[in-house]
Tab-separated table of C-alpha atoms and ligand atoms in Angstrom:
chain	number	residue	atom	x	y	z
A	119	MET	CA	66.613	90.079	98.458
A	120	ASN	CA	64.213	88.688	101.562
A	121	SER	CA	66.857	86.419	103.389
A	122	LEU	CA	70.453	86.370	102.988
A	123	THR	CA	72.346	82.712	103.739
A	124	ILE	CA	76.259	82.829	104.380
A	125	ARG	CA	79.169	80.195	106.031
A	126	ARG	CA	78.908	80.561	109.332
A	127	PRO	CA	80.477	83.638	110.333
A	128	ASP	CA	83.774	84.151	113.108
A	129	ASP	CA	84.829	87.242	115.472
A	130	TRP	CA	87.878	88.018	114.940
A	131	HIS	CA	88.131	90.764	117.616
A	132	VAL	CA	85.641	90.512	120.621
A	133	HIS	CA	86.147	91.143	125.102
A	134	LEU	CA	84.381	88.461	126.637
A	135	ARG	CA	85.618	89.856	130.036
A	136	ASP	CA	85.601	87.520	133.109
A	137	GLY	CA	83.683	85.814	136.464
A	138	ALA	CA	79.944	86.532	135.935
A	139	MET	CA	80.396	89.246	133.126
A	140	LEU	CA	81.565	86.579	131.203
A	141	ARG	CA	79.035	84.093	132.579
A	142	GLY	CA	76.790	86.951	131.247
A	143	VAL	CA	77.641	87.950	127.602
A	144	ALA	CA	79.557	85.096	126.389
A	145	GLU	CA	76.047	82.828	125.529
A	146	TYR	CA	75.569	86.077	122.672
A	147	THR	CA	78.701	85.879	121.281
A	148	ALA	CA	78.315	81.849	120.663
A	149	ARG	CA	74.770	82.370	118.887
A	150	GLN	CA	76.518	84.694	116.214
A	151	PHE	CA	80.109	83.422	115.928
A	152	ALA	CA	81.369	79.916	115.315
A	153	ARG	CA	85.058	81.242	116.335
A	154	ALA	CA	86.216	84.454	118.128
A	155	ILE	CA	89.813	86.371	118.578
A	156	VAL	CA	89.663	86.489	122.487
A	157	MET	CA	91.164	89.993	123.632
A	158	PRO	CA	93.674	89.712	126.496
A	159	ASN	CA	93.037	92.809	128.497
A	160	LEU	CA	91.753	91.030	131.430
A	161	SER	CA	93.181	92.299	134.899
A	162	PRO	CA	95.478	90.362	135.612
A	163	PRO	CA	96.154	90.349	131.461
A	164	VAL	CA	96.466	87.295	130.036
A	165	THR	CA	99.972	86.895	129.704
A	166	LYS	CA	101.001	83.396	129.295
A	167	ALA	CA	99.758	80.571	128.212
A	168	ALA	CA	99.038	78.054	130.909
A	169	ASP	CA	97.212	81.543	131.808
A	170	ALA	CA	95.318	81.390	128.694
A	171	ALA	CA	94.541	78.076	128.925
A	172	ALA	CA	93.099	78.354	131.610
A	173	TYR	CA	90.492	81.315	130.061
A	174	ARG	CA	89.625	79.350	127.720
A	175	GLN	CA	88.345	77.089	129.961
A	176	ARG	CA	86.263	79.346	131.794
A	177	ILE	CA	85.055	80.614	128.431
A	178	MET	CA	84.221	77.216	127.395
A	179	ASP	CA	82.072	76.646	131.164
A	180	ALA	CA	80.149	79.635	130.412
A	181	LEU	CA	78.552	78.829	127.088
A	182	PRO	CA	75.364	77.216	127.469
A	183	GLU	CA	74.547	73.903	127.110
A	184	GLY	CA	75.469	72.451	123.024
A	185	ALA	CA	76.775	76.153	121.947
A	186	ASP	CA	79.444	74.742	119.203
A	187	PHE	CA	81.920	77.677	119.259
A	188	ASN	CA	85.807	77.811	119.443
A	189	PRO	CA	86.955	80.326	121.391
A	190	LEU	CA	90.672	81.142	119.750
A	191	MET	CA	93.003	82.591	122.900
A	192	THR	CA	95.549	86.142	122.483
A	193	CYS	CA	98.625	86.471	124.514
A	194	TYR	CA	98.663	90.212	125.731
A	195	LEU	CA	102.116	91.679	125.539
A	196	THR	CA	104.088	93.281	127.972
A	197	ASP	CA	107.736	94.958	127.948
A	198	SER	CA	108.545	91.372	129.721
A	199	THR	CA	106.870	88.979	126.976
A	200	ASP	CA	108.904	85.265	127.413
A	201	ARG	CA	109.212	85.130	123.598
A	202	GLU	CA	110.185	80.862	124.219
A	203	ASP	CA	106.525	80.898	125.976
A	204	LEU	CA	104.680	82.976	123.716
A	205	ALA	CA	106.390	81.120	120.830
A	206	ARG	CA	105.678	77.138	122.270
A	207	GLY	CA	101.719	78.367	122.979
A	208	HIS	CA	101.429	79.418	119.715
A	209	VAL	CA	103.259	75.192	118.316
A	210	GLU	CA	100.715	73.813	120.770
A	211	GLY	CA	97.940	75.603	119.494
A	212	VAL	CA	97.298	78.009	122.809
A	213	PHE	CA	97.545	81.031	121.123
A	214	THR	CA	96.624	81.958	117.843
A	215	ALA	CA	97.983	85.798	117.849
A	216	ALA	CA	99.177	88.440	119.784
A	217	LYS	CA	97.893	91.653	121.061
A	218	LEU	CA	100.139	95.212	120.764
A	219	TYR	CA	97.979	97.524	123.379
A	220	PRO	CA	100.374	100.526	123.295
A	221	ALA	CA	100.605	101.043	127.342
A	222	GLY	CA	97.874	103.209	128.100
A	223	ALA	CA	95.947	103.663	125.332
A	224	THR	CA	93.035	101.590	126.407
A	225	THR	CA	90.672	99.923	129.120
A	226	ASN	CA	93.365	97.818	131.069
A	227	SER	CA	96.495	98.962	129.234
A	228	ALA	CA	98.422	99.579	132.132
A	229	SER	CA	101.137	96.226	131.377
A	230	GLY	CA	101.090	96.861	127.701
A	231	VAL	CA	104.306	97.982	125.542
A	232	THR	CA	105.737	101.224	126.911
A	233	ASP	CA	107.830	101.413	123.224
A	234	VAL	CA	107.887	98.655	120.388
A	235	ALA	CA	111.717	98.416	120.525
A	236	ASN	CA	111.282	96.502	124.100
A	237	ILE	CA	109.487	93.450	122.535
A	238	TYR	CA	111.924	93.830	118.713
A	239	PRO	CA	112.871	90.227	119.986
A	240	VAL	CA	109.476	89.024	120.584
A	241	LEU	CA	108.061	90.448	117.436
A	242	GLU	CA	111.447	88.741	115.376
A	243	LYS	CA	110.029	85.765	116.782
A	244	MET	CA	106.346	86.328	115.346
A	245	GLN	CA	107.826	86.529	112.384
A	246	GLU	CA	109.702	83.722	111.733
A	247	ILE	CA	107.000	81.519	112.824
A	248	GLY	CA	104.354	83.144	111.344
A	249	MET	CA	102.161	84.495	114.251
A	250	VAL	CA	99.637	86.836	113.418
A	251	LEU	CA	100.033	90.124	115.586
A	252	CYS	CA	96.759	92.362	116.706
A	253	VAL	CA	97.706	95.898	117.113
A	254	HIS	CA	96.073	98.180	118.811
A	255	GLY	CA	96.630	101.117	117.125
A	256	GLU	CA	96.685	104.293	118.828
A	257	VAL	CA	99.897	106.425	119.894
A	258	THR	CA	99.243	107.291	123.553
A	259	ASP	CA	101.855	110.727	123.490
A	260	PRO	CA	99.043	113.439	125.529
A	261	ASP	CA	100.110	115.858	122.961
A	262	ILE	CA	98.736	113.971	120.600
A	263	ASP	CA	94.996	115.131	119.827
A	264	ILE	CA	93.142	111.675	120.377
A	265	PHE	CA	91.705	112.161	117.141
A	266	ASP	CA	94.698	111.714	115.718
A	267	ARG	CA	96.270	109.217	117.388
A	268	GLU	CA	95.821	106.712	114.725
A	269	ALA	CA	97.042	107.970	111.692
A	270	VAL	CA	99.896	109.272	113.981
A	271	PHE	CA	100.587	105.678	115.270
A	272	ILE	CA	100.639	104.479	111.544
A	273	GLU	CA	102.916	106.890	110.900
A	274	ARG	CA	105.545	106.790	113.580
A	275	ILE	CA	105.084	102.967	114.547
A	276	LEU	CA	103.710	100.566	112.657
A	277	GLY	CA	105.192	101.673	109.337
A	278	PRO	CA	108.762	101.699	110.543
A	279	LEU	CA	107.940	98.306	112.218
A	280	LEU	CA	106.815	96.622	108.863
A	281	GLN	CA	109.802	98.282	107.176
A	282	ASP	CA	111.931	96.683	109.997
A	283	MET	CA	109.666	93.518	109.421
A	284	PRO	CA	108.305	93.313	106.213
A	285	GLY	CA	107.172	89.803	106.908
A	286	LEU	CA	105.217	90.408	110.072
A	287	ARG	CA	101.477	89.391	109.648
A	288	VAL	CA	99.643	92.088	111.280
A	289	VAL	CA	95.910	92.494	111.771
A	290	PHE	CA	95.054	96.465	112.225
A	291	GLU	CA	91.992	96.083	114.445
A	292	HIS	CA	89.306	98.167	114.816
A	293	ALA	CA	90.186	100.473	111.731
A	294	THR	CA	88.748	104.097	112.402
A	295	THR	CA	90.221	106.497	110.127
A	296	ALA	CA	90.743	106.559	106.086
A	297	GLU	CA	94.482	106.478	106.844
A	298	ALA	CA	94.538	103.313	108.241
A	299	VAL	CA	92.095	101.946	105.516
A	300	GLY	CA	95.349	103.555	103.068
A	301	PHE	CA	97.996	101.792	104.952
A	302	VAL	CA	96.250	98.471	105.044
A	303	GLU	CA	95.246	98.539	101.314
A	304	SER	CA	98.788	99.705	100.219
A	305	SER	CA	100.716	96.909	102.482
A	306	GLY	CA	101.803	93.614	101.754
A	307	PRO	CA	99.236	90.406	102.190
A	308	ASN	CA	100.350	90.387	105.364
A	309	VAL	CA	98.784	92.964	106.339
A	310	ALA	CA	94.868	93.565	106.958
A	311	ALA	CA	92.703	94.970	108.883
A	312	THR	CA	89.132	94.604	111.194
A	313	ILE	CA	86.487	96.915	110.844
A	314	THR	CA	83.789	97.473	114.239
A	315	PRO	CA	79.914	97.734	113.389
A	316	GLN	CA	79.952	100.447	115.165
A	317	HIS	CA	82.572	102.617	112.973
A	318	LEU	CA	80.431	101.960	109.879
A	319	HIS	CA	77.667	103.203	111.931
A	320	ILE	CA	78.439	106.215	113.571
A	321	ASN	CA	80.937	108.926	113.264
A	322	ARG	CA	81.688	111.699	115.905
A	323	ASN	CA	78.785	113.461	116.193
A	324	ALA	CA	77.014	110.213	117.607
A	325	MET	CA	78.904	110.947	120.758
A	326	LEU	CA	78.739	114.384	121.198
A	327	VAL	CA	75.778	115.940	119.491
A	328	GLY	CA	72.585	117.176	121.418
A	329	GLY	CA	74.996	116.001	124.391
A	330	ILE	CA	77.787	113.139	125.612
A	331	ARG	CA	76.206	109.801	124.937
A	332	PRO	CA	78.695	107.247	126.794
A	333	HIS	CA	77.191	104.569	124.771
A	334	ALA	CA	78.798	105.563	121.527
A	335	TYR	CA	82.098	105.782	123.130
A	336	CYS	CA	84.811	103.310	122.671
A	337	LEU	CA	88.160	103.222	121.753
A	338	PRO	CA	89.577	104.793	119.033
A	339	VAL	CA	86.887	106.834	118.911
A	340	ALA	CA	84.618	107.448	116.156
A	341	LYS	CA	85.895	109.896	113.930
A	342	ARG	CA	84.522	112.508	111.405
A	343	GLU	CA	82.537	111.024	108.536
A	344	HIS	CA	84.631	110.631	105.800
A	345	HIS	CA	86.440	108.235	107.462
A	346	ARG	CA	83.196	106.238	108.167
A	347	LEU	CA	82.465	106.498	104.747
A	348	ALA	CA	86.191	105.248	104.144
A	349	LEU	CA	85.980	102.333	106.014
A	350	ARG	CA	82.298	101.766	104.938
A	351	LEU	CA	83.583	101.733	101.220
A	352	ALA	CA	86.624	98.923	102.424
A	353	ALA	CA	84.537	96.822	104.638
A	354	THR	CA	81.718	96.483	101.256
A	355	CYS	CA	84.156	96.819	98.422
A	356	GLY	CA	85.192	92.853	98.166
A	357	SER	CA	88.705	93.515	99.157
A	358	GLU	CA	89.876	89.936	101.217
A	359	LYS	CA	92.326	92.906	103.465
A	360	PHE	CA	89.281	93.714	105.899
A	361	PHE	CA	87.132	91.262	107.836
A	362	LEU	CA	84.603	91.809	110.904
A	363	GLY	CA	85.648	91.659	114.020
A	364	THR	CA	83.220	93.158	116.772
A	365	ASP	CA	85.285	94.956	119.622
A	366	SER	CA	82.412	94.023	121.483
A	367	ALA	CA	83.640	95.500	125.020
A	368	PRO	CA	81.133	95.471	127.974
A	369	HIS	CA	80.725	97.520	130.530
A	370	ALA	CA	77.730	98.082	133.453
A	371	LYS	CA	75.643	101.054	132.741
A	372	GLU	CA	76.914	102.624	135.548
A	373	ALA	CA	80.212	102.893	134.270
A	374	LYS	CA	79.556	103.957	130.915
A	375	GLU	CA	77.041	106.114	132.410
A	376	SER	CA	79.698	108.179	135.012
A	377	ALA	CA	81.652	111.265	135.396
A	378	CYS	CA	84.435	109.091	133.360
A	379	GLY	CA	82.809	106.497	132.012
A	380	CYS	CA	84.502	103.984	130.448
A	381	ALA	CA	85.171	103.010	126.595
A	382	GLY	CA	83.516	99.832	125.162
A	383	ILE	CA	80.328	99.377	122.979
A	384	PHE	CA	78.527	96.151	123.646
A	385	ASN	CA	77.335	95.011	120.062
A	386	ALA	CA	77.665	90.707	119.914
A	387	PRO	CA	73.850	90.586	120.691
A	388	TYR	CA	73.211	92.022	117.174
A	389	ALA	CA	76.411	92.134	115.401
A	390	LEU	CA	75.505	90.155	112.475
A	391	GLU	CA	72.071	92.517	111.772
A	392	SER	CA	74.004	95.454	112.119
A	393	TYR	CA	76.638	94.930	109.735
A	394	VAL	CA	74.211	93.315	107.174
A	395	THR	CA	72.429	96.338	107.626
A	396	VAL	CA	75.418	98.354	106.640
A	397	PHE	CA	76.415	96.191	103.485
A	398	GLU	CA	72.710	95.875	102.091
A	399	GLU	CA	72.528	100.007	102.733
A	400	GLU	CA	75.862	100.215	100.304
A	401	GLY	CA	74.205	97.344	97.758
A	402	ALA	CA	76.781	95.560	98.679
A	403	LEU	CA	74.794	91.852	100.451
A	404	ASP	CA	76.857	89.835	97.744
A	405	LYS	CA	80.499	90.540	99.227
A	406	PHE	CA	78.759	90.348	103.019
A	407	GLU	CA	80.209	86.755	102.873
A	408	GLY	CA	83.404	87.625	102.118
A	409	PHE	CA	83.718	90.521	104.754
A	410	ALA	CA	81.693	88.122	107.673
A	411	SER	CA	82.645	84.512	106.488
A	412	LEU	CA	85.634	84.024	104.375
A	413	ASN	CA	88.355	86.870	104.742
A	414	GLY	CA	89.282	86.350	108.295
A	415	PRO	CA	89.952	82.412	108.113
A	416	ARG	CA	92.407	83.431	104.965
A	417	PHE	CA	94.565	85.463	106.908
A	418	TYR	CA	94.252	83.186	109.950
A	419	ARG	CA	95.165	80.384	107.578
A	420	LEU	CA	92.519	78.452	108.752
A	421	PRO	CA	89.637	76.515	107.555
A	422	VAL	CA	86.231	78.293	107.146
A	423	ASN	CA	83.763	77.084	109.139
A	424	ASP	CA	81.039	74.064	108.289
A	425	GLY	CA	77.008	75.443	108.604
A	426	THR	CA	75.417	78.296	107.838
A	427	VAL	CA	73.878	80.914	109.344
A	428	THR	CA	70.613	82.885	107.372
A	429	LEU	CA	69.297	86.333	107.703
A	430	GLU	CA	66.199	87.378	107.017
A	431	LYS	CA	64.855	90.716	106.510
A	432	ALA	CA	62.018	91.138	109.210
A	433	PRO	CA	62.169	94.163	111.645
A	434	LEU	CA	63.859	93.740	115.159
A	435	ASP	CA	63.684	95.409	118.306
A	436	VAL	CA	66.673	96.364	119.626
A	437	PRO	CA	65.770	96.229	123.798
A	438	ALA	CA	67.128	99.411	125.961
A	439	GLY	CA	69.345	97.138	128.036
A	440	ILE	CA	70.140	93.713	128.654
A	441	GLU	CA	71.234	91.690	131.851
A	442	ALA	CA	74.197	89.653	132.191
A	443	GLY	CA	74.987	88.110	135.182
A	444	GLU	CA	75.274	90.886	138.249
A	445	SER	CA	75.210	94.043	135.705
A	446	SER	CA	72.556	96.011	133.033
A	447	LEU	CA	74.226	96.694	129.578
A	448	VAL	CA	72.933	99.070	126.912
A	449	PRO	CA	73.720	97.032	123.550
A	450	PHE	CA	74.684	98.524	120.945
A	451	HIS	CA	71.594	100.526	118.672
A	452	ALA	CA	69.466	100.258	122.074
A	453	GLY	CA	65.933	100.958	121.316
A	454	GLN	CA	66.358	101.049	117.654
A	455	GLN	CA	64.848	98.913	114.773
A	456	LEU	CA	67.317	97.501	112.502
A	457	GLY	CA	65.906	95.498	109.708
A	458	TRP	CA	67.344	91.936	109.617
A	459	ARG	CA	67.357	89.520	112.124
A	460	ILE	CA	68.697	85.838	112.065
A	461	ALA	CA	66.627	83.013	110.665
A	462	ASP	CA	65.647	80.145	113.678
B	606	DOR	O1	86.805	100.796	123.525
B	606	DOR	C1	87.656	99.836	123.866
B	606	DOR	N1	86.830	99.036	125.285
B	606	DOR	N2	88.604	99.562	122.946
B	606	DOR	C2	89.629	98.695	123.778
B	606	DOR	O2	90.311	98.906	122.742
B	606	DOR	C3	89.352	98.108	124.821
B	606	DOR	C4	87.304	97.862	125.147
B	606	DOR	C5	87.779	97.153	126.343
B	606	DOR	O3	88.168	96.593	127.315
B	606	DOR	O4	86.628	97.807	127.097
B	607	ZN	ZN1	89.167	95.808	121.716
């Protein structure tokens, strides 16, 4: 197959940032995707419907002329989330979903939830109105090894939560382990997961062998090879429970290449090309449209997009760096050649 035409896809998990960085990166997501679930971990975080509406307008203002892109906003849950504002924001169409960051789990998560028990009334309200909860599924207990934090989160937090609220609609974001895949598969239709391109391409060796490679570092961190293989199977097997979410998370080059480098991989510029490479390698190009364009809207109860995008087999040289606003960014696959590109 030399080309593949699919319905226009969406990105169900992206960090677009704010200010100059937003103005520098928005075009990449808008070029690839019709819609995106925009993460709320700004500083300060997006916790109120009015903040989300203002942020959405800044995103629209950052888009290139003529872009056809619809940002879907999320609420950053805290211990003191106002559930009436949240529910009203959802009903009025400002908030598509809410995001649970365990406090301290990742970038700008300091205001996150310190104990899920603190937000039970909020989650009960979300269950009642059918609002989607996006979950960063890692515990932050310092006694838990970083490579085990996702599996322990499922065991200690998410499993019990879904027992208490079996109707809660949950997206397990950026699944990185065989345990997450198994949990999602064995849960009801109200539980789904996004998978990033990096977790399909790399395991932890990419980060640590031959030197420490900060541009392969994100959270949750890439795990052992057998987890990567479980994710590839989940993404490409045709299950409706898994869909595209890049977790593109730009940080300036110097903030990554540091003694304490930031977590996040900037994959927005070539996300579709990166994903489709995996589907081709797995002999599953016929499953790509479901993963990229159909399963997400079905889970979020939104229409699939009008229009199509065509990917063609042709060499694509990924640049070593991309200038965005006042920052230099190093994209995922920097300096490599991919075998697919978006047709003009
Ligand atoms: O690698 C990550 N970067 N993981 C996250 O959960 C947050 C993100 C960011 O905002 O930089
Ligand atoms: Zn993220």
